[in-house]
Short mmCIF file of C-alpha atoms and ligand atoms in Angstrom, two decimals:
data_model
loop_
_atom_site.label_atom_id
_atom_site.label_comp_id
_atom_site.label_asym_id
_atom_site.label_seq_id
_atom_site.Cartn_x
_atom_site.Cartn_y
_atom_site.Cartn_z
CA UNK A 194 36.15 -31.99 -11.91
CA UNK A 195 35.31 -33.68 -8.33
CA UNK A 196 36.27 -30.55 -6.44
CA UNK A 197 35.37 -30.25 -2.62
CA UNK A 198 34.10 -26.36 -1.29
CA UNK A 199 33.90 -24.40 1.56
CA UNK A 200 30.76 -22.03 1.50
CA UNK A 201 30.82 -19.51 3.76
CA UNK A 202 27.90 -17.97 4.95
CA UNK A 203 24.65 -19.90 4.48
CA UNK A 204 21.85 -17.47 3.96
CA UNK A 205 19.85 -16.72 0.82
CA UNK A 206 22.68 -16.97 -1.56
CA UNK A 207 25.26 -19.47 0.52
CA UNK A 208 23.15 -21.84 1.07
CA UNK A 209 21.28 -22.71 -2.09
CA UNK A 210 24.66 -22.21 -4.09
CA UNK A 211 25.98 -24.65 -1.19
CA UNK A 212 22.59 -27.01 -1.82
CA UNK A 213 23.24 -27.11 -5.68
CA UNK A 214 26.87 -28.13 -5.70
CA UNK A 215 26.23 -30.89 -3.11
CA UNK A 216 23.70 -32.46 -5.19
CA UNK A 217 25.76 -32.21 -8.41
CA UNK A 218 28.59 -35.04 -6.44
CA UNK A 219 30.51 -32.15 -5.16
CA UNK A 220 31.86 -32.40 -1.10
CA UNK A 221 30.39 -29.19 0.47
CA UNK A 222 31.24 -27.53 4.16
CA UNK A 223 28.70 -25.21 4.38
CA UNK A 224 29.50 -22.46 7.18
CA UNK A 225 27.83 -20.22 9.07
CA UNK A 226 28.34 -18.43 12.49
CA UNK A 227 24.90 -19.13 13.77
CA UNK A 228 25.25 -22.36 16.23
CA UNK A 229 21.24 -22.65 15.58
CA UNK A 230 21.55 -22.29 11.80
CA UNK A 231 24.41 -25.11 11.22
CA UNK A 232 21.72 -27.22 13.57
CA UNK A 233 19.18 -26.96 11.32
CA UNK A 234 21.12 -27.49 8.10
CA UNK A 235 22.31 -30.39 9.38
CA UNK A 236 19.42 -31.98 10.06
CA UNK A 237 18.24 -31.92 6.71
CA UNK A 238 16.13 -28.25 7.02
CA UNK A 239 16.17 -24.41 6.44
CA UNK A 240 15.87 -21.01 8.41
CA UNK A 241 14.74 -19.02 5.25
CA UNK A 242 11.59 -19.03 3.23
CA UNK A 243 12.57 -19.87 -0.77
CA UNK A 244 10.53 -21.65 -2.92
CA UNK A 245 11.97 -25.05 -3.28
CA UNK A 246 14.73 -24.43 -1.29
CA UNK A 247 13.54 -27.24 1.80
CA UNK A 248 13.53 -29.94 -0.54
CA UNK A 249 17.84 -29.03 -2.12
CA UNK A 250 18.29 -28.81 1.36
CA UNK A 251 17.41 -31.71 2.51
CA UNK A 252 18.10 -33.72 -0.68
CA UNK A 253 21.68 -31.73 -0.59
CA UNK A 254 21.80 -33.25 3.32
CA UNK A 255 20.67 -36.99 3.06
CA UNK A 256 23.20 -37.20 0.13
CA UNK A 257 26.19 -36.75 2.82
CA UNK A 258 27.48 -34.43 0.54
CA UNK A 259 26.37 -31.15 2.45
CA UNK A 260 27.32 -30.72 5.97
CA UNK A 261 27.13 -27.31 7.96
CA UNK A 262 30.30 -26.71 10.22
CA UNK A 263 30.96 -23.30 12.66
CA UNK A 264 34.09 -23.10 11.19
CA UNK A 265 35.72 -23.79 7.78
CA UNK A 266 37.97 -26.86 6.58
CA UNK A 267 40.14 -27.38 4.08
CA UNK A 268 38.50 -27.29 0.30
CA UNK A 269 39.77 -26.89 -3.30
CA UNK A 270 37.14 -23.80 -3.41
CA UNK A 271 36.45 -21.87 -0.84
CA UNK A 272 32.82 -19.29 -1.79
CA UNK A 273 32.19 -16.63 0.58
CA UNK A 274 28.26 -15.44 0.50
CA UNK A 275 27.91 -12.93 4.00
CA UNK A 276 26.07 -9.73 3.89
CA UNK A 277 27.24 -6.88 3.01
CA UNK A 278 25.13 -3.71 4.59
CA UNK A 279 26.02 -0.54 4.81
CA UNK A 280 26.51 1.61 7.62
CA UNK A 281 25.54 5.56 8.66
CA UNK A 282 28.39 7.86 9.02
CA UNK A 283 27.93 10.86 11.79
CA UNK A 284 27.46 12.71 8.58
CA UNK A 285 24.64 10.81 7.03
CA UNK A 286 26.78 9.06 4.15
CA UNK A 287 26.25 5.62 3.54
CA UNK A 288 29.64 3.58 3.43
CA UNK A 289 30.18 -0.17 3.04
CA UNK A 290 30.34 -2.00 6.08
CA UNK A 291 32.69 -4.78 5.15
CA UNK A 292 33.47 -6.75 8.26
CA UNK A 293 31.76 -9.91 7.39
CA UNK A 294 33.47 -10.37 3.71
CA UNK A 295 36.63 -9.44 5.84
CA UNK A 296 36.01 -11.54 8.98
CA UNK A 297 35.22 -14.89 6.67
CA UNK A 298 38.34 -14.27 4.65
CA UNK A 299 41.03 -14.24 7.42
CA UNK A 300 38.57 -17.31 8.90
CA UNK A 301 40.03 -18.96 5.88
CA UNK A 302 43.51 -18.72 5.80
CA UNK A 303 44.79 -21.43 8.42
CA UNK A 304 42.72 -23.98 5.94
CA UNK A 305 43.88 -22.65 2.36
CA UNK A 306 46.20 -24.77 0.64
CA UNK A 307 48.00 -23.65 -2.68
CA UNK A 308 46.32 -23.54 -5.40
CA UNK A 309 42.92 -23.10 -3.75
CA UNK A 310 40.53 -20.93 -5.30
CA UNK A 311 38.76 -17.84 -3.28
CA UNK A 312 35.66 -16.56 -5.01
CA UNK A 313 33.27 -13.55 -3.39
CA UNK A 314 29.70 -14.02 -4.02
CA UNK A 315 28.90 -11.06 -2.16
CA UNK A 316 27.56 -7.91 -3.86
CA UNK A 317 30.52 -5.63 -2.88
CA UNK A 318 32.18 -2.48 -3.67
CA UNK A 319 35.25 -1.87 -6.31
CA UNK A 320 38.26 -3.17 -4.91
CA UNK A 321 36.77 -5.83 -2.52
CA UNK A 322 38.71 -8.91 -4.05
CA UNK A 323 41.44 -7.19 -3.95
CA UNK A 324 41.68 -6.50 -0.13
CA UNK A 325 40.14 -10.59 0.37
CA UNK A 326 44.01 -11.05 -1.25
CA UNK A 327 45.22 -8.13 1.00
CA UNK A 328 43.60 -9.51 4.60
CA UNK A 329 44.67 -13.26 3.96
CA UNK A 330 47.93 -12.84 3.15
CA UNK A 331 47.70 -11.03 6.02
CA UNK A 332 45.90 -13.89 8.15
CA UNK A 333 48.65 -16.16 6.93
CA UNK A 334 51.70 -14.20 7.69
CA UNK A 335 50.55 -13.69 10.83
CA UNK A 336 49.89 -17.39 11.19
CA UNK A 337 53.47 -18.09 9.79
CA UNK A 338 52.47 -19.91 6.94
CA UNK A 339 53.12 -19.80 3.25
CA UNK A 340 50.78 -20.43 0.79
CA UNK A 341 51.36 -19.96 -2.89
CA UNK A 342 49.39 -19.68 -5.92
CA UNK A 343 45.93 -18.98 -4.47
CA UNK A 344 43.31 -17.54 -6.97
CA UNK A 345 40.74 -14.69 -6.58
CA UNK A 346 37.67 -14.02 -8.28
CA UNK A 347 34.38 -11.83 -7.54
CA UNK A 348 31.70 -14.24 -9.05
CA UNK A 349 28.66 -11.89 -8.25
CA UNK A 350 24.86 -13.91 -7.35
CA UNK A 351 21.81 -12.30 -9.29
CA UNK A 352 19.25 -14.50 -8.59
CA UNK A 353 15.79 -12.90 -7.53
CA UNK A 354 14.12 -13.99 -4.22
CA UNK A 355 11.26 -15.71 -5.19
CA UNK A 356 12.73 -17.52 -7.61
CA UNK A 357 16.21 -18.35 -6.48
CA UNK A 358 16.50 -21.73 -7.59
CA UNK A 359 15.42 -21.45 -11.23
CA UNK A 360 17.69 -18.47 -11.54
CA UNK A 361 20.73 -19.96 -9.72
CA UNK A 362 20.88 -22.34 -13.00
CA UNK A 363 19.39 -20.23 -15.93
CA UNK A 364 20.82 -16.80 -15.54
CA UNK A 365 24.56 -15.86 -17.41
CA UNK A 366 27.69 -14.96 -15.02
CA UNK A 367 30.00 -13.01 -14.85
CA UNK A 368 33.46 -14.52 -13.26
CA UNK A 369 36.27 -11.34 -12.51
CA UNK A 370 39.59 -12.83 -11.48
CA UNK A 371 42.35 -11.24 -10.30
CA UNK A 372 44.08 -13.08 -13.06
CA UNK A 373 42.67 -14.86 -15.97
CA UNK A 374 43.58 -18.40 -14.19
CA UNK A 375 41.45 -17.55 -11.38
CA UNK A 376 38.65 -16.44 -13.99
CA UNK A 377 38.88 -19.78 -15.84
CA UNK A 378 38.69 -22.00 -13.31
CA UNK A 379 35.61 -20.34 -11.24
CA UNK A 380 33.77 -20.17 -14.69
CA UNK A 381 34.82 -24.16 -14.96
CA UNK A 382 33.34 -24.51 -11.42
CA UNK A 383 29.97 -22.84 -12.29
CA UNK A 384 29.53 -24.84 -15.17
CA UNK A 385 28.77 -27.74 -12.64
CA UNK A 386 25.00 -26.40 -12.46
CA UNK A 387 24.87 -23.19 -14.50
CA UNK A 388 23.31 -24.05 -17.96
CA UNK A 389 23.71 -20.26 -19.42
CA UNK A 390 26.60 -18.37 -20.44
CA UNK A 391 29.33 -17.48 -18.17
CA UNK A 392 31.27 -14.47 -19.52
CA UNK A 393 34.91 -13.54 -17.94
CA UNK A 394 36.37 -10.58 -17.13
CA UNK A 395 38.56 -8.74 -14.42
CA UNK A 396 37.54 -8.37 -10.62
CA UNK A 397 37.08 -4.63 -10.68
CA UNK A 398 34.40 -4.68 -13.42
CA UNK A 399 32.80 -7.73 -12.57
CA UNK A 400 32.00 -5.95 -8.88
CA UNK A 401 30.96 -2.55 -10.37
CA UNK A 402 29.10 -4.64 -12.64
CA UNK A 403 26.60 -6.36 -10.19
CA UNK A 404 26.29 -3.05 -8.13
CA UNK A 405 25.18 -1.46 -11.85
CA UNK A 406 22.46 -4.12 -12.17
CA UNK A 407 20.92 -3.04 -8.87
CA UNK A 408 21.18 0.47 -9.55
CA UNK A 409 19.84 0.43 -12.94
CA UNK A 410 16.87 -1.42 -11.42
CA UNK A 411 16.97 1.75 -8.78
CA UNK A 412 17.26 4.29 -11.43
CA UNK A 413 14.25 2.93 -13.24
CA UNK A 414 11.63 2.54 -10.00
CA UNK A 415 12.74 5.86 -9.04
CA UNK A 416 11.33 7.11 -12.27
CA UNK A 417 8.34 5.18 -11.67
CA UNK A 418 7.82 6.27 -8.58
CA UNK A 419 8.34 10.05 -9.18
CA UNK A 420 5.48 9.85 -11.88
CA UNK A 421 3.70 8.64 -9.40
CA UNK A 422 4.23 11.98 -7.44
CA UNK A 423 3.35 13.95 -10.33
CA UNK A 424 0.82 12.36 -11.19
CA UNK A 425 -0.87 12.27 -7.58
CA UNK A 426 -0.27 16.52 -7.83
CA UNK A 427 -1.97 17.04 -11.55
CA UNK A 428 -4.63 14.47 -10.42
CA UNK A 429 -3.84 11.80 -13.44
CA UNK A 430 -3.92 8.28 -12.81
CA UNK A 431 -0.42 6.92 -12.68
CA UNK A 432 -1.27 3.49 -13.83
CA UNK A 433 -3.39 4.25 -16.76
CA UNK A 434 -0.45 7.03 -17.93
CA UNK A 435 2.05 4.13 -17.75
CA UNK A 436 -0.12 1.90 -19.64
CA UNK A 437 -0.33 4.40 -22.34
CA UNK A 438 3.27 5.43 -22.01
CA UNK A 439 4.53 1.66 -22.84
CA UNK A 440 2.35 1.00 -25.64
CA UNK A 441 5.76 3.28 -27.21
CA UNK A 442 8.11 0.65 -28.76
CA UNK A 443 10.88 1.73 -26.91
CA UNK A 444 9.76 3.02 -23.46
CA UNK A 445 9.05 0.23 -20.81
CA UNK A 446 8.39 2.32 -17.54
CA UNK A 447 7.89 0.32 -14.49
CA UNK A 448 5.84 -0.10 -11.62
CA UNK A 449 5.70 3.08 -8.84
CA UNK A 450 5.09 1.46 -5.19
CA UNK A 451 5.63 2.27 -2.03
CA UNK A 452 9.11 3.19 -1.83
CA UNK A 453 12.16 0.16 -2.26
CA UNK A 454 12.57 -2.73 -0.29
CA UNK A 455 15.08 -5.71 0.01
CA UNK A 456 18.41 -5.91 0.73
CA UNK A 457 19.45 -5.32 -2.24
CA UNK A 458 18.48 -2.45 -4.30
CA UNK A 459 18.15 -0.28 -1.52
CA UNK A 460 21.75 -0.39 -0.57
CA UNK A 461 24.74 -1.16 -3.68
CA UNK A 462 23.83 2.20 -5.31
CA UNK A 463 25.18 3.22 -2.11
CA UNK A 464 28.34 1.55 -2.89
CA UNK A 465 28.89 3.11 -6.04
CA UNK A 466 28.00 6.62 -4.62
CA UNK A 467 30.49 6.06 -1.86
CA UNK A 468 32.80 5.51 -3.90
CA UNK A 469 32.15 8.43 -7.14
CA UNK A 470 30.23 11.30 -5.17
CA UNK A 471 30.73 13.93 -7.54
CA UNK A 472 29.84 11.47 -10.96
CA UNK A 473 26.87 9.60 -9.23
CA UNK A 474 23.97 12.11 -9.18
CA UNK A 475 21.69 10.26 -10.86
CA UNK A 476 21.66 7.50 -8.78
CA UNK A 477 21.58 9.64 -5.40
CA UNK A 478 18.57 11.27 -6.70
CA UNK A 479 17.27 7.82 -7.30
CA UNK A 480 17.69 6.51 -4.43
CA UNK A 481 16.53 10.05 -2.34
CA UNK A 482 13.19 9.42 -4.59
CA UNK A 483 12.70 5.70 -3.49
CA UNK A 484 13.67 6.61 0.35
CA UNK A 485 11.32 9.25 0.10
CA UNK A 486 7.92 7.26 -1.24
CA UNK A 487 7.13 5.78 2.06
CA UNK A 488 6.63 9.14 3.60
CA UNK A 489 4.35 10.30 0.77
CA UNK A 490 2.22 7.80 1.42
CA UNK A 491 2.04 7.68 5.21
CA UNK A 492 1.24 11.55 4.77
CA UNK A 493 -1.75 10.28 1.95
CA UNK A 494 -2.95 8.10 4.68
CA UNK A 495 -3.29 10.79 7.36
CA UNK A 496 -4.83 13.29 4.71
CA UNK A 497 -7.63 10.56 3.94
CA UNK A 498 -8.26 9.03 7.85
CA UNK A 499 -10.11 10.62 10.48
CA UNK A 500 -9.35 11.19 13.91
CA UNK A 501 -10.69 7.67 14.85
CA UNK A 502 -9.63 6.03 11.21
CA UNK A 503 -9.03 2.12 11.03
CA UNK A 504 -6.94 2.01 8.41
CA UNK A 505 -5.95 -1.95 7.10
CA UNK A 506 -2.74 -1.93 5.49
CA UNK A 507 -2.67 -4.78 2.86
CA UNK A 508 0.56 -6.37 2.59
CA UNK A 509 3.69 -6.06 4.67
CA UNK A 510 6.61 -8.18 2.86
CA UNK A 511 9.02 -6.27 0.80
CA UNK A 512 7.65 -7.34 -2.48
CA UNK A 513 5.00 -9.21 -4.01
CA UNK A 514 4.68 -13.13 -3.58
CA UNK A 515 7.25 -13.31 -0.97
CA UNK A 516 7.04 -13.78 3.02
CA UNK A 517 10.43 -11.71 3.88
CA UNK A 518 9.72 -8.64 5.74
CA UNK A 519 12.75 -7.16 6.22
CA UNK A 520 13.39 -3.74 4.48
CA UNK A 521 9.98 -3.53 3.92
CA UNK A 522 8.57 -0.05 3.08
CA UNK A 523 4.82 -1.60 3.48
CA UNK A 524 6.34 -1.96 7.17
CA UNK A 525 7.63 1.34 7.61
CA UNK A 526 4.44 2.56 6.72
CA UNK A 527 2.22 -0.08 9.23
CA UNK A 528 4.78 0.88 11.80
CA UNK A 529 4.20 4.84 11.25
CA UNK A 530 0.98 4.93 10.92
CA UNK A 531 0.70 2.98 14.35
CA UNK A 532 3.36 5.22 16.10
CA UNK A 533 0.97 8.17 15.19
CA UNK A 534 -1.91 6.84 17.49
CA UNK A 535 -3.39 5.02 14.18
CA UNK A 536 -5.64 1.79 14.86
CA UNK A 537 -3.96 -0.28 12.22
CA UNK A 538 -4.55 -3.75 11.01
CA UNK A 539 -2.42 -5.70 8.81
CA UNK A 540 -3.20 -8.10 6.40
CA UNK A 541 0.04 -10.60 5.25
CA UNK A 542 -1.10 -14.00 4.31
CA UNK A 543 2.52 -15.40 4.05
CA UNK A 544 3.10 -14.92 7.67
CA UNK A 545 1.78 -15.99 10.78
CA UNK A 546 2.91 -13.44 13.40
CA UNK A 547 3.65 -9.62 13.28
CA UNK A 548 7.22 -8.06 13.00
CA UNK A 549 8.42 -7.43 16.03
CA UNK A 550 7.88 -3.07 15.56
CA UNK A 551 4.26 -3.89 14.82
CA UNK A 552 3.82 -6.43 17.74
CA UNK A 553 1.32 -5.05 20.17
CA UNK A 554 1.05 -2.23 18.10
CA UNK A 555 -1.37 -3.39 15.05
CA UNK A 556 -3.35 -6.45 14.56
CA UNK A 557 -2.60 -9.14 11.88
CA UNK A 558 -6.02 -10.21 10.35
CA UNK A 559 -7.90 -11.37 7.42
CA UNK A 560 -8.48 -9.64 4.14
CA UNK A 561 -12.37 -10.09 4.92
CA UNK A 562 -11.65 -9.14 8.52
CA UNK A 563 -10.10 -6.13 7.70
CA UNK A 564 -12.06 -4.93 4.93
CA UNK A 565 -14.97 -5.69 7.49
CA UNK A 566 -13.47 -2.80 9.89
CA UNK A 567 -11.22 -0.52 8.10
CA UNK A 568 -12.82 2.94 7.10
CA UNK A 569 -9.39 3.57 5.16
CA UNK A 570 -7.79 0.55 3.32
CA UNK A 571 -3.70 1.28 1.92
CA UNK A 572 -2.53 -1.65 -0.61
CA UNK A 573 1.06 -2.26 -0.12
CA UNK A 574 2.12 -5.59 -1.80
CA UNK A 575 0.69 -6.68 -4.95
CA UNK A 576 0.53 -10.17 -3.67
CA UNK A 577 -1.37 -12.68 -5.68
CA UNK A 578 -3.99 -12.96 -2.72
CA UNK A 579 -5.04 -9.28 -3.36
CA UNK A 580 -5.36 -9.69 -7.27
CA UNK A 581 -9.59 -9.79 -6.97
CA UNK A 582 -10.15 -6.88 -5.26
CA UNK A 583 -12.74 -4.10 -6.98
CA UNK A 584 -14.02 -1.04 -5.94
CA UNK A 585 -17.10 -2.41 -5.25
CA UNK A 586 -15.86 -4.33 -2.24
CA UNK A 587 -14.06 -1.28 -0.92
CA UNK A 588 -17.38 0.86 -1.26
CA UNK A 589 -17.94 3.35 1.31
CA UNK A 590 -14.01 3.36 2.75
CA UNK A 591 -11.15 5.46 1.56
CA UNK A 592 -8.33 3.44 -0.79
CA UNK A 593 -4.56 4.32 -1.41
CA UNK A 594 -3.32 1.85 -3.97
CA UNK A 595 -0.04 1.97 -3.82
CA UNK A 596 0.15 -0.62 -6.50
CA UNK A 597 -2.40 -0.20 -8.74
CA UNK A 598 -4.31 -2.95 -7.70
CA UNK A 599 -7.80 -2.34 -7.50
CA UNK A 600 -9.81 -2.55 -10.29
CA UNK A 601 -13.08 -0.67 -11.46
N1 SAJ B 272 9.85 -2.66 -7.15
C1 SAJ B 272 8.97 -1.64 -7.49
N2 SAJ B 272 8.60 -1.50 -8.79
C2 SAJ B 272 9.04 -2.35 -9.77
C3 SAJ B 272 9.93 -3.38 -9.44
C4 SAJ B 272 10.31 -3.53 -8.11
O1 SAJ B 272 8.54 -0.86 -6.63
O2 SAJ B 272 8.62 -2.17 -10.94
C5 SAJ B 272 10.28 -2.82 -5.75
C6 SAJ B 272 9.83 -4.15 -5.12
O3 SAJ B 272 8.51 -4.06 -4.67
C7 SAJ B 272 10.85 -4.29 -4.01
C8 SAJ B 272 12.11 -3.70 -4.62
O4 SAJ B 272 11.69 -2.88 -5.71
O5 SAJ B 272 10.48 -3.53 -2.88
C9 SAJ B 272 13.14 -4.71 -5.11
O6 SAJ B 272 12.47 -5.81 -5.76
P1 SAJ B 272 13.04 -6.51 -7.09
O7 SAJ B 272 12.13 -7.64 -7.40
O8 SAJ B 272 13.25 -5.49 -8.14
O9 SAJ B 272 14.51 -7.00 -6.70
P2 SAJ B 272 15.13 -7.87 -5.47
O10 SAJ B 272 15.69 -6.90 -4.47
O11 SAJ B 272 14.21 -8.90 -4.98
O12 SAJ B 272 16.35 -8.60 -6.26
C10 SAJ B 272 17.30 -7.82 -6.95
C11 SAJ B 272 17.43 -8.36 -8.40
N3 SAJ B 272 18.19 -7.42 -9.20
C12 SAJ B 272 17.75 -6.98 -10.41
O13 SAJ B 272 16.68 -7.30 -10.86
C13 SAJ B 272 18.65 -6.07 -11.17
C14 SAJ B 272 18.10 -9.74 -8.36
O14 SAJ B 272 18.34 -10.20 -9.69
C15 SAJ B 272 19.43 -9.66 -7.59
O15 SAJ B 272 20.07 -10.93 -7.53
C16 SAJ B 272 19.11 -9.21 -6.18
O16 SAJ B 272 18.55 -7.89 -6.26
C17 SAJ B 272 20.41 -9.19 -5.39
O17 SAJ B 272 20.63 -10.13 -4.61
O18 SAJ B 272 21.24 -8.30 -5.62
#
């Protein structure tokens, strides 16, 4: 199968999937709407921090077989990967915000050529493949043009940040057509680099599917974290109960932290809520519990630091091992504690600079810097650069491990 594709949308999930197919012999247009971003793809390098990633990239590029356009071009496959946030209603609800899925598939339709298959990579709410159909035959009528036989198929991405590449090969699919055709042949096109199993099934479930994934992850740190509550009330050490608790053969509790980062599990419960009020309850709870952690801690903080408190706040990325910031709760936290006349320093070893909310408002240092100043010290991010840390060398200053970190 020499097929040619269109990816569109070349961010965390576009452009590796983009990267892998062009080094397996396969023609790739990579698109993006960022002039600067197509720039820098095309000359062989990358706007996001992924292990790995630099060197597909620029393999992918030197090849010839990746190129990044503005705009699409005609392909046997075209793979849309945009983001998919959600958006605040005057009411408070969260409700998919779907004009980048929808704005990429009418940019498709005066290229599309019969036969061509459409798959969405993006996690998306129930029904999204469907309305892809719905807005390009909609795109094409308007354009005058007929185009038969096109196939649809939700092909959801699972790979974890942090390790992106090695999952992009080694974890199982699922490929939902809107017809069995269009399920075949996108599991036939994932077989180019996926070495696991690639199970079919319909559109609908393949999309409630991946949002399931992300909640059941939600579901399961909400639990964590509202031991961690409890626990912090009845004055028992969360970590060491959890410890205990999984030595059971079938409980396997996770990790409580400071509330739920990413763009990910944060937001598709919110899909499914949107979309089954009444039935999801669980996962609104969940999800009200993970929201919710970053306050408890901010109001720990103030109950441990003193008027003039220099509290360092260790770890600002959204998870552990990673340099991505965004949807952090570690920088809710940095920022709120600063906003409340806090002198706070932040400790982040993958980055160089401050977010722009903490920029003249906290100080980036050193782990020894910090723990030099601080009088209150609030672990965020159980990155690897933390894993030494013992009570002795926090003697003398107040600690909120948010983690469990620290050892004896
Ligand atoms: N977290 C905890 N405690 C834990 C585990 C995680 O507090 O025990 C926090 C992390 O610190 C972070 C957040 O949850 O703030 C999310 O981190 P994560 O590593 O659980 O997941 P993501 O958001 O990096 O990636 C998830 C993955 N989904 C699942 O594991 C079900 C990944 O496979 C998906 O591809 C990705 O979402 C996505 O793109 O949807």
């Amino acid at each position: 199968m020499s097929s040619s594709l269109c990816v569109l949308g070349l961010g965390y999930i576009g452009l590796p999937t983009a990267s892998i197919f062009a080094t397996k012999g396969r023609q790739v247009l990579g698109v993006d709407v960022v002039p600067s971003v197509v720039e820098i793809i095309n000359s062989g390098r990358i706007h996001i921090q992924e292990p790995d990633l630099d060197v597909l990239v620029r393999a992918a590029v030197q090849s010839g077989y990746l190129k990044a356009a503005l705009k699409p071009a005609a392909a046997d496959t075209f793979i849309i990967a945009v983001p998919t946030p959600f958006s605040v209603t005057a009411s408070g609800a969260r409700v998919p915000d779907l004009k980048y899925v929808e704005a990429a598939a009418r940019s498709v339709a005066p290229v599309v050529a019969a036969g061509n298959l459409i798959i969405l990579e993006s996690t998306s709410p129930v029904g999204t493949t469907e309305k892809i159909k719905v807005w390009i035959d909609d795109e094409l009528s308007k354009l005058g043009r007929k185009v038969d036989g096109l196939l649809y198929a939700h092909c959801p991405e699972r790979i974890l940040p942090g390790q992106m590449l090695k999952e992009l090969v080694s974890n199982d699919r699922i490929c939902g057509g809107l017809t069995p055709e269009a399920s075949e042949k996108s599991k036939a096109l994932y077989e180019i680099f996926c070495t696991a199993q690639i199970f079919l099934t319909d559109a609908r479930t393949a999309e409630l599917a991946k949002l399931t994934e992300n909640a059941f992850r939600d579901v399961n740190i909400a639990f964590a974290n509202e031991l961690s509550l409890i626990c912090d009330r009845l004055d028992i050490n969360v970590w060491e109960l959890i410890r205990l608790a999984n030595r059971h053969p079938r409980v396997k509790i996770l990790s409580p932290g400071p509330g739920v980062g990413g763009h990910c599990i944060a937001v598709d419960p919110w899909f499914i809520i949107d979309a089954a009020p009444a039935e999801a309850r669980l996962m609104r709870t969940a999800r009200e519990v993970n929201d919710g952690k970053p306050h408890h801690v901010i109001a720990q903080v103030h109950a441990a630091a003193g008027k003039d408190a220099v509290v360092a706040c260790l770890g600002l990325a959204f998870k552990a091992n990673v340099d991505d910031l965004r949807e952090s709760p570690a920088v809710e936290i940095a920022e709120q504690l600063a906003a409340a006349g806090l002198k706070v320093l932040a400790v982040e070893p993958h980055v160089t600079a401050l977010p722009k909310v903490l920029q003249g408002r906290a100080e980036l240092v050193s782990l020894a810097d910090a723990l030099a100043r601080a009088s209150v010290v609030v672990l965020l991010v159980d990155h690897r650069a933390f894993a030494g840390l013992t009570l002795a060398q926090l003697a003398g200053k107040k600690l909120i491990d948010t983690r469990g970190v620290v050892r004896a």
